[in-house]
Tab-separated table of C-alpha atoms in Angstrom:
chain	number	residue	atom	x	y	z
A	1	MET	CA	-85.837	50.000	35.572
A	2	THR	CA	-87.393	49.304	32.276
A	3	GLN	CA	-86.961	51.468	29.071
A	4	GLU	CA	-90.666	52.527	29.580
A	5	ASN	CA	-90.081	53.473	33.353
A	6	MET	CA	-86.821	55.415	32.592
A	7	LYS	CA	-88.838	57.655	30.332
A	8	HIS	CA	-90.720	58.700	33.542
A	9	SER	CA	-87.844	59.012	35.749
A	10	GLY	CA	-87.339	62.498	37.292
A	11	HIS	CA	-91.181	63.342	36.869
A	12	ALA	CA	-92.799	64.154	40.350
A	13	VAL	CA	-96.728	63.337	40.847
A	14	LEU	CA	-98.426	64.452	44.079
A	15	VAL	CA	-101.533	62.309	44.946
A	16	ALA	CA	-104.049	63.756	47.295
A	17	SER	CA	-106.571	61.400	48.451
A	18	ASP	CA	-107.960	60.908	51.991
A	19	ASN	CA	-108.561	57.062	51.535
A	20	ALA	CA	-105.324	55.544	52.451
A	21	ALA	CA	-105.849	52.365	50.623
A	22	GLU	CA	-106.844	54.505	47.479
A	23	GLY	CA	-103.495	56.666	47.777
A	24	ARG	CA	-101.516	53.769	48.362
A	25	GLU	CA	-102.509	51.885	45.534
A	26	LEU	CA	-102.014	54.842	43.088
A	27	ALA	CA	-98.511	55.695	44.439
A	28	ALA	CA	-97.414	51.811	43.975
A	29	MET	CA	-98.860	52.086	40.474
A	30	LEU	CA	-96.845	55.188	39.540
A	31	LYS	CA	-93.718	54.233	41.174
A	32	ASN	CA	-93.610	51.048	39.355
A	33	ARG	CA	-93.676	53.435	36.223
A	34	GLY	CA	-90.567	55.216	37.398
A	35	TYR	CA	-92.492	58.284	38.767
A	36	THR	CA	-91.177	59.983	41.953
A	37	VAL	CA	-94.401	60.055	44.146
A	38	ARG	CA	-95.435	61.890	47.182
A	39	THR	CA	-98.998	61.593	48.957
A	40	ALA	CA	-100.950	63.810	51.110
A	41	ARG	CA	-104.288	63.306	53.020
A	42	ASN	CA	-105.978	66.433	52.970
A	43	GLY	CA	-105.841	70.027	51.391
A	44	LYS	CA	-103.766	71.711	53.869
A	45	LEU	CA	-101.201	69.024	53.602
A	46	THR	CA	-101.271	69.041	49.681
A	47	LEU	CA	-100.703	72.600	49.257
A	48	GLU	CA	-97.666	72.435	51.904
A	49	ALA	CA	-96.242	69.698	49.890
A	50	ALA	CA	-96.720	71.349	46.373
A	51	ARG	CA	-95.045	74.481	47.722
A	52	ALA	CA	-92.189	72.936	49.472
A	53	ASN	CA	-91.564	70.799	46.302
A	54	ARG	CA	-93.049	71.833	43.105
A	55	PRO	CA	-94.549	68.551	41.502
A	56	ASP	CA	-94.708	67.900	37.722
A	57	LEU	CA	-98.409	67.040	38.017
A	58	MET	CA	-101.107	66.519	40.890
A	59	LEU	CA	-103.882	64.006	41.195
A	60	LEU	CA	-106.397	65.465	43.473
A	61	ASP	CA	-109.497	63.572	44.868
A	62	VAL	CA	-112.703	65.755	44.640
A	63	ASP	CA	-114.432	64.472	47.852
A	64	MET	CA	-111.952	65.227	50.656
A	65	PRO	CA	-113.068	66.835	54.000
A	66	GLU	CA	-111.985	70.511	55.021
A	67	MET	CA	-110.735	71.542	51.714
A	68	ASN	CA	-111.861	69.457	48.685
A	69	GLY	CA	-110.359	68.903	45.199
A	70	TYR	CA	-111.754	71.877	43.392
A	71	GLU	CA	-110.830	74.403	46.407
A	72	ILE	CA	-107.098	72.936	46.287
A	73	LEU	CA	-107.324	73.368	42.428
A	74	GLY	CA	-108.443	76.891	42.776
A	75	GLU	CA	-105.386	77.479	45.352
A	76	VAL	CA	-102.870	76.073	42.654
A	77	ASN	CA	-104.310	78.276	40.023
A	78	SER	CA	-104.028	81.334	41.866
A	79	ASP	CA	-100.623	80.639	43.430
A	80	GLU	CA	-97.958	82.007	41.088
A	81	THR	CA	-95.404	79.497	42.471
A	82	LEU	CA	-97.890	76.701	41.727
A	83	LYS	CA	-99.635	77.990	38.577
A	84	GLY	CA	-99.165	75.955	35.474
A	85	ILE	CA	-99.069	72.629	37.221
A	86	PRO	CA	-101.282	70.087	35.297
A	87	VAL	CA	-103.986	69.019	37.791
A	88	ILE	CA	-106.210	65.746	37.398
A	89	LEU	CA	-109.175	65.478	39.288
A	90	MET	CA	-110.665	62.058	40.573
A	91	GLY	CA	-114.187	61.722	41.288
A	92	SER	CA	-117.557	60.226	40.132
A	93	PHE	CA	-118.698	63.024	37.960
A	94	PRO	CA	-122.067	61.343	37.253
A	95	GLU	CA	-123.462	64.269	35.036
A	96	PRO	CA	-121.973	65.636	31.788
A	97	ALA	CA	-122.476	69.083	33.502
A	98	ASP	CA	-120.068	67.782	36.141
A	99	ARG	CA	-117.425	66.599	33.905
A	100	ALA	CA	-117.655	69.921	31.834
A	101	GLY	CA	-117.137	71.742	35.307
A	102	VAL	CA	-113.954	69.974	35.996
A	103	PHE	CA	-112.349	71.811	32.816
A	104	GLY	CA	-114.235	75.058	33.836
A	105	ALA	CA	-112.500	75.091	36.926
A	106	GLY	CA	-109.309	75.047	35.355
A	107	ALA	CA	-108.366	71.044	35.702
A	108	ALA	CA	-106.230	69.481	32.794
A	109	ASP	CA	-108.119	66.232	33.043
A	110	TYR	CA	-110.597	64.188	35.100
A	111	VAL	CA	-110.517	60.245	36.197
A	112	MET	CA	-113.889	58.576	36.956
A	113	LYS	CA	-114.268	56.369	40.117
A	114	PRO	CA	-113.910	53.397	40.290
A	115	PHE	CA	-110.931	54.295	38.521
A	116	HIS	CA	-108.861	51.769	36.271
A	117	LEU	CA	-105.095	52.074	37.165
A	118	GLU	CA	-104.213	51.840	33.359
A	119	GLU	CA	-106.533	54.707	32.634
A	120	VAL	CA	-104.980	56.619	35.178
A	121	ALA	CA	-101.348	55.849	34.213
A	122	ALA	CA	-102.246	56.826	30.303
A	123	ARG	CA	-103.766	59.986	31.608
A	124	VAL	CA	-101.091	60.957	33.676
A	125	GLN	CA	-98.360	60.161	30.918
A	126	THR	CA	-100.273	62.302	28.455
A	127	HIS	CA	-100.250	65.282	30.635
A	128	LEU	CA	-96.857	65.070	31.346
A	129	ASN	CA	-95.826	64.720	27.748
A	130	LEU	CA	-97.888	67.895	26.850
A	131	CYS	CA	-96.076	69.731	29.328
A	132	ARG	CA	-92.891	68.695	28.151
A	133	TYR	CA	-93.682	69.702	24.547
A	134	ARG	CA	-94.893	73.080	25.847
A	135	ARG	CA	-91.567	73.623	27.722
A	136	GLU	CA	-89.700	72.527	24.699
A	137	SER	CA	-91.636	75.002	22.440
A	138	GLU	CA	-90.898	77.807	24.710
A	139	ARG	CA	-87.470	76.894	25.058
A	140	ASN	CA	-87.235	76.768	21.201
A	141	GLY	CA	-89.132	80.060	20.905
A	142	ALA	CA	-86.955	81.784	23.257
A	143	GLU	CA	-83.758	80.474	21.294
A	144	LEU	CA	-85.581	81.674	17.999
A	145	ARG	CA	-86.153	85.235	19.248
A	146	ASP	CA	-82.608	85.297	20.344
A	147	ALA	CA	-81.373	84.299	16.749
A	148	ARG	CA	-83.677	86.894	15.246
A	149	ARG	CA	-82.219	89.421	17.610
A	150	LEU	CA	-78.545	88.383	16.559
A	151	ARG	CA	-79.565	88.342	12.905
A	152	ASP	CA	-81.117	91.941	13.322
A	153	ASN	CA	-78.066	93.549	14.982
A	154	LEU	CA	-75.837	91.758	12.393
A	155	VAL	CA	-78.180	93.252	9.670
A	156	HIS	CA	-77.966	96.618	11.048
A	157	MET	CA	-74.377	96.662	11.413
A	158	ILE	CA	-73.706	95.424	7.869
A	159	ALA	CA	-76.472	97.950	6.466
A	160	HIS	CA	-75.102	100.968	8.301
A	161	ASP	CA	-71.468	100.159	7.094
A	162	LEU	CA	-72.685	99.685	3.773
A	163	ARG	CA	-74.443	102.945	3.761
A	164	ASN	CA	-71.673	104.911	4.792
A	165	SER	CA	-69.392	103.566	2.276
A	166	LEU	CA	-72.119	103.984	-0.631
A	167	THR	CA	-72.424	107.670	0.486
A	168	THR	CA	-68.718	108.174	0.217
A	169	ILE	CA	-68.775	106.587	-3.213
A	170	SER	CA	-71.462	108.703	-4.315
A	171	GLY	CA	-69.774	111.919	-3.042
A	172	TYR	CA	-66.680	111.110	-5.245
A	173	LEU	CA	-69.061	110.340	-8.209
A	174	GLU	CA	-70.755	113.676	-7.654
A	175	LEU	CA	-67.505	115.616	-7.722
A	176	ILE	CA	-66.458	113.717	-11.190
A	177	THR	CA	-69.606	115.012	-12.657
A	178	LEU	CA	-69.168	118.474	-11.645
A	179	THR	CA	-65.968	118.607	-13.747
A	180	ASP	CA	-68.526	119.357	-16.559
A	181	GLY	CA	-66.367	117.650	-19.276
A	182	LYS	CA	-63.314	119.751	-18.767
A	183	ILE	CA	-61.284	116.593	-17.569
A	184	LEU	CA	-63.431	113.655	-18.711
A	185	SER	CA	-65.491	113.128	-21.850
A	186	GLN	CA	-69.255	113.348	-21.960
A	187	LYS	CA	-69.372	109.449	-22.584
A	188	SER	CA	-67.188	109.133	-19.361
A	189	LEU	CA	-69.585	111.429	-17.223
A	190	GLY	CA	-72.360	109.589	-18.595
A	191	TYR	CA	-71.217	106.530	-16.776
A	192	ALA	CA	-70.345	108.442	-13.707
A	193	ARG	CA	-73.918	109.663	-13.805
A	194	LYS	CA	-75.417	106.025	-14.060
A	195	GLY	CA	-72.927	104.695	-11.275
A	196	SER	CA	-74.067	107.690	-9.004
A	197	GLU	CA	-77.687	106.624	-9.621
A	198	SER	CA	-76.938	102.925	-8.875
A	199	VAL	CA	-75.296	103.792	-5.656
A	200	SER	CA	-78.407	106.061	-4.725
A	201	ALA	CA	-80.660	103.210	-5.336
A	202	LEU	CA	-78.552	100.882	-3.210
A	203	VAL	CA	-78.607	103.419	-0.444
A	204	GLY	CA	-82.436	103.489	-1.022
A	205	ILE	CA	-82.784	99.687	-0.499
A	206	LEU	CA	-80.529	99.874	2.622
A	207	ASN	CA	-82.833	102.491	4.106
A	208	THR	CA	-85.961	100.622	3.244
A	209	MET	CA	-84.345	97.335	4.941
A	210	LEU	CA	-83.438	99.345	7.977
A	211	ASP	CA	-86.935	100.902	8.240
A	212	VAL	CA	-88.630	97.354	7.734
A	213	ASN	CA	-86.672	96.057	10.567
A	214	LYS	CA	-87.774	98.843	12.780
A	215	MET	CA	-91.245	98.695	11.894
A	216	GLU	CA	-91.148	94.930	12.512
A	217	THR	CA	-89.933	95.421	15.864
A	218	SER	CA	-92.061	98.570	16.613
A	219	ALA	CA	-89.050	100.661	17.108
A	220	LEU	CA	-89.977	103.143	14.384
A	221	LYS	CA	-91.815	106.257	15.754
A	222	LEU	CA	-94.174	107.898	13.248
A	223	ASN	CA	-93.849	111.639	12.909
A	224	LEU	CA	-97.280	112.444	12.563
A	225	MET	CA	-98.430	115.912	11.082
A	226	LYS	CA	-101.061	117.617	8.778
A	227	CYS	CA	-100.372	117.239	5.284
A	228	ASP	CA	-102.042	117.658	1.935
A	229	LEU	CA	-102.077	114.253	0.218
A	230	LEU	CA	-102.953	115.941	-3.101
A	231	ASP	CA	-99.938	118.264	-2.817
A	232	VAL	CA	-97.640	115.220	-1.813
A	233	ALA	CA	-98.950	113.456	-4.985
A	234	LYS	CA	-98.209	116.470	-7.403
A	235	ARG	CA	-94.597	116.795	-5.755
A	236	ILE	CA	-94.110	112.952	-6.250
A	237	LEU	CA	-95.157	113.041	-10.029
A	238	ALA	CA	-92.839	116.123	-10.686
A	239	ASP	CA	-89.840	114.306	-9.183
A	240	MET	CA	-90.606	111.041	-11.369
A	241	ASP	CA	-91.510	112.657	-14.457
A	242	SER	CA	-88.031	112.162	-16.157
A	243	ALA	CA	-88.157	108.591	-15.373
A	244	ALA	CA	-91.583	108.290	-16.238
A	245	ARG	CA	-91.293	109.370	-19.763
A	246	GLY	CA	-94.896	110.857	-19.952
A	247	ARG	CA	-96.223	107.431	-19.010
A	248	LEU	CA	-97.444	108.690	-15.550
A	249	SER	CA	-100.485	110.686	-14.827
A	250	LEU	CA	-102.662	111.973	-11.776
A	251	ASP	CA	-106.446	111.498	-11.292
A	252	ALA	CA	-107.427	113.249	-8.317
A	253	SER	CA	-109.976	115.902	-6.995
A	254	ALA	CA	-109.202	119.364	-7.319
A	255	GLY	CA	-109.281	120.467	-3.665
A	256	PRO	CA	-106.919	119.575	-0.910
A	257	VAL	CA	-106.819	116.121	0.750
A	258	ASP	CA	-106.155	116.869	4.315
A	259	LEU	CA	-104.509	113.985	6.292
A	260	VAL	CA	-102.784	113.767	9.678
A	261	ALA	CA	-99.878	111.281	8.894
A	262	ASP	CA	-95.863	110.774	8.661
A	263	HIS	CA	-95.467	112.782	5.447
A	264	ASP	CA	-92.176	111.078	4.611
A	265	LEU	CA	-93.275	107.516	5.056
A	266	ILE	CA	-96.668	107.958	3.041
A	267	ARG	CA	-94.562	109.859	0.293
A	268	ARG	CA	-92.255	106.893	0.129
A	269	VAL	CA	-95.105	104.415	0.015
A	270	ILE	CA	-96.568	106.029	-3.145
A	271	GLN	CA	-93.173	106.571	-4.671
A	272	SER	CA	-92.387	102.742	-4.081
A	273	LEU	CA	-95.752	101.737	-5.703
A	274	ILE	CA	-95.082	103.998	-8.646
A	275	GLY	CA	-91.726	102.827	-9.134
A	276	ASN	CA	-92.561	99.020	-8.848
A	277	ALA	CA	-95.301	99.767	-11.443
A	278	LEU	CA	-93.231	101.744	-14.023
A	279	LYS	CA	-90.552	98.692	-13.954
A	280	THR	CA	-93.412	96.247	-15.196
A	281	ILE	CA	-95.386	98.048	-17.663
A	282	PRO	CA	-94.635	97.629	-21.439
A	283	SER	CA	-92.781	100.205	-23.571
A	284	ASP	CA	-96.129	101.951	-24.359
A	285	GLY	CA	-97.518	101.397	-20.905
A	286	TRP	CA	-99.164	103.714	-18.551
A	287	VAL	CA	-99.132	104.129	-14.813
A	288	ARG	CA	-102.025	106.303	-13.175
A	289	LEU	CA	-102.069	107.778	-9.553
A	290	GLY	CA	-105.455	108.040	-8.120
A	291	ILE	CA	-106.601	109.549	-4.990
A	292	LYS	CA	-110.321	109.428	-3.760
A	293	SER	CA	-111.661	110.649	-0.500
A	294	ALA	CA	-115.026	109.844	1.098
A	295	ASP	CA	-116.857	109.009	4.384
A	296	GLY	CA	-113.619	110.063	6.440
A	297	ARG	CA	-111.193	107.955	4.532
A	298	VAL	CA	-108.897	108.469	1.705
A	299	ARG	CA	-107.980	105.763	-0.775
A	300	VAL	CA	-104.793	105.924	-2.981
A	301	MET	CA	-104.396	103.615	-5.970
A	302	VAL	CA	-101.492	103.219	-8.394
A	303	SER	CA	-102.886	101.297	-11.581
A	304	ASP	CA	-101.005	100.169	-14.446
A	305	ASN	CA	-101.438	98.083	-17.738
A	306	ALA	CA	-99.004	95.568	-16.952
A	307	PRO	CA	-99.744	91.787	-17.241
A	308	ALA	CA	-102.401	90.893	-14.613
A	309	ILE	CA	-100.573	89.463	-11.390
A	310	PRO	CA	-102.181	85.846	-10.928
A	311	PRO	CA	-104.513	85.570	-7.887
A	312	GLU	CA	-102.352	82.727	-6.201
A	313	HIS	CA	-99.297	85.315	-6.318
A	314	ARG	CA	-100.945	88.553	-4.808
A	315	GLU	CA	-100.894	87.500	-1.338
A	316	LYS	CA	-97.212	86.904	-1.347
A	317	LEU	CA	-96.242	90.151	-2.792
A	318	PHE	CA	-96.359	91.947	0.514
A	319	ASP	CA	-94.231	89.310	2.431
A	320	SER	CA	-90.429	90.105	3.030
A	321	PHE	CA	-88.601	88.879	-0.198
A	322	GLY	CA	-91.693	88.126	-1.778
A	323	GLN	CA	-91.955	88.156	-5.480
A	324	ALA	CA	-94.397	87.412	-8.212
A	325	GLU	CA	-94.829	87.248	-11.944
A	326	GLY	CA	-97.407	89.346	-14.036
A	327	GLY	CA	-99.022	86.847	-16.319
A	328	SER	CA	-97.493	83.820	-18.021
A	329	GLY	CA	-93.898	84.211	-18.374
A	330	GLY	CA	-94.219	88.138	-17.609
A	331	LYS	CA	-91.973	90.484	-15.994
A	332	LYS	CA	-91.012	89.722	-12.348
A	333	TYR	CA	-93.223	91.941	-10.083
A	334	ALA	CA	-90.067	92.236	-7.833
A	335	THR	CA	-90.707	93.594	-4.443
A	336	ALA	CA	-87.693	92.541	-2.485
A	337	LEU	CA	-88.486	94.622	0.664
A	338	GLY	CA	-90.405	97.384	-1.173
A	339	LEU	CA	-93.820	96.301	-0.748
A	340	THR	CA	-93.189	94.816	2.574
A	341	PHE	CA	-92.387	98.438	3.650
A	342	CYS	CA	-95.384	99.660	1.983
A	343	LYS	CA	-97.461	97.545	3.998
A	344	LEU	CA	-95.826	98.004	7.277
A	345	ALA	CA	-95.850	101.621	6.763
A	346	VAL	CA	-99.660	101.906	5.938
A	347	GLU	CA	-100.485	99.447	8.843
A	348	ALA	CA	-98.549	101.614	11.181
A	349	HIS	CA	-100.888	104.247	10.236
A	350	GLY	CA	-103.827	102.000	11.129
A	351	GLY	CA	-104.478	101.682	7.470
A	352	VAL	CA	-104.972	98.605	4.809
A	353	ILE	CA	-103.148	97.813	1.700
A	354	GLY	CA	-103.702	95.513	-1.287
A	355	VAL	CA	-103.817	94.887	-4.990
A	356	GLU	CA	-106.270	94.162	-7.585
A	357	SER	CA	-105.734	92.699	-10.820
A	358	GLU	CA	-108.083	92.591	-14.147
A	359	THR	CA	-108.380	89.276	-15.816
A	360	GLU	CA	-105.153	89.354	-18.234
A	361	GLU	CA	-103.963	93.211	-17.969
A	362	GLY	CA	-103.891	95.691	-15.393
A	363	ASN	CA	-103.086	95.794	-11.764
A	364	SER	CA	-104.087	98.271	-9.080
A	365	PHE	CA	-102.020	98.619	-5.871
A	366	TRP	CA	-104.297	100.506	-3.414
A	367	PHE	CA	-104.079	101.550	0.284
A	368	GLU	CA	-106.495	103.338	2.512
A	369	LEU	CA	-105.867	105.636	5.469
A	370	THR	CA	-108.310	107.439	7.784
A	371	ARG	CA	-108.645	111.016	7.547
A	372	ALA	CA	-108.234	112.863	10.956
């Protein structure tokens, strides 16, 4: 067997034709190329042979008595045990509509009669190669999904263990700060408080990482309830006032902005957008939280006067571990998982999120939700 024929070894082709000479000619050509070939003279025998031993490809003559090629093709495509076998129809197909109808019927290809053996061989090889590539792709996809599942399980296990240890560390640091200078100096207490804040930040990152994973796998369930978005915003600003040092303001209507949403997720989205902005503005910079409601939708905007994010960097900001710089050599608009979490949380509510930037200075991160 030649090297070319060895490539086809193991591929089974079923040839259906009521013309005995034609069937023998095709079978001989295919066998010479290393294929395993079976032949059938009518539709009933063709289907019996295919069901008894599923072929890799079928060559069907359109013009056969009792059951023609199209009818056999219909049976193949409706049979769960045969579905997916590439079928090549053989016929005259005099009109363009006839040739187009081949694909409309579900065939993979056609061969015009009188056929040329080299053309038949080329079409058979092409469709068997396509089938092999598709199977390899499906197998690789399954392996990739398994690898991702293992990765996610490992990440969950590590994140939970780290969070438990950090919570313990945080508890001990809190006990140290409660001594109120009776044992440690005020300077040492300051170090302990800074350490406690860092631990809290790490726990927040781990929580975000776990939530991002849950949302990516649709495992996170929304706890929907009616809430006043304006009240949520005011509470956030009060909590972040000390960190903002007077650089944070609210621009919103005076009345309530009722919304049905997961209160905790939306609060964390707004906190994350504000926190991200505070890290990037200059020492004399500002951050403004805006809330607008119209036409049954509410739009939340977090604007700042940090160096503008270049257009080519804006889209990747919301990708996992995405990062961009504001302006030339500006501060990193580091997102890690923060903006990924925001995007997934907003989209889980059926909303949209984005960012707009001025030419040189100023960015506005926004998201929109439907008011229920």
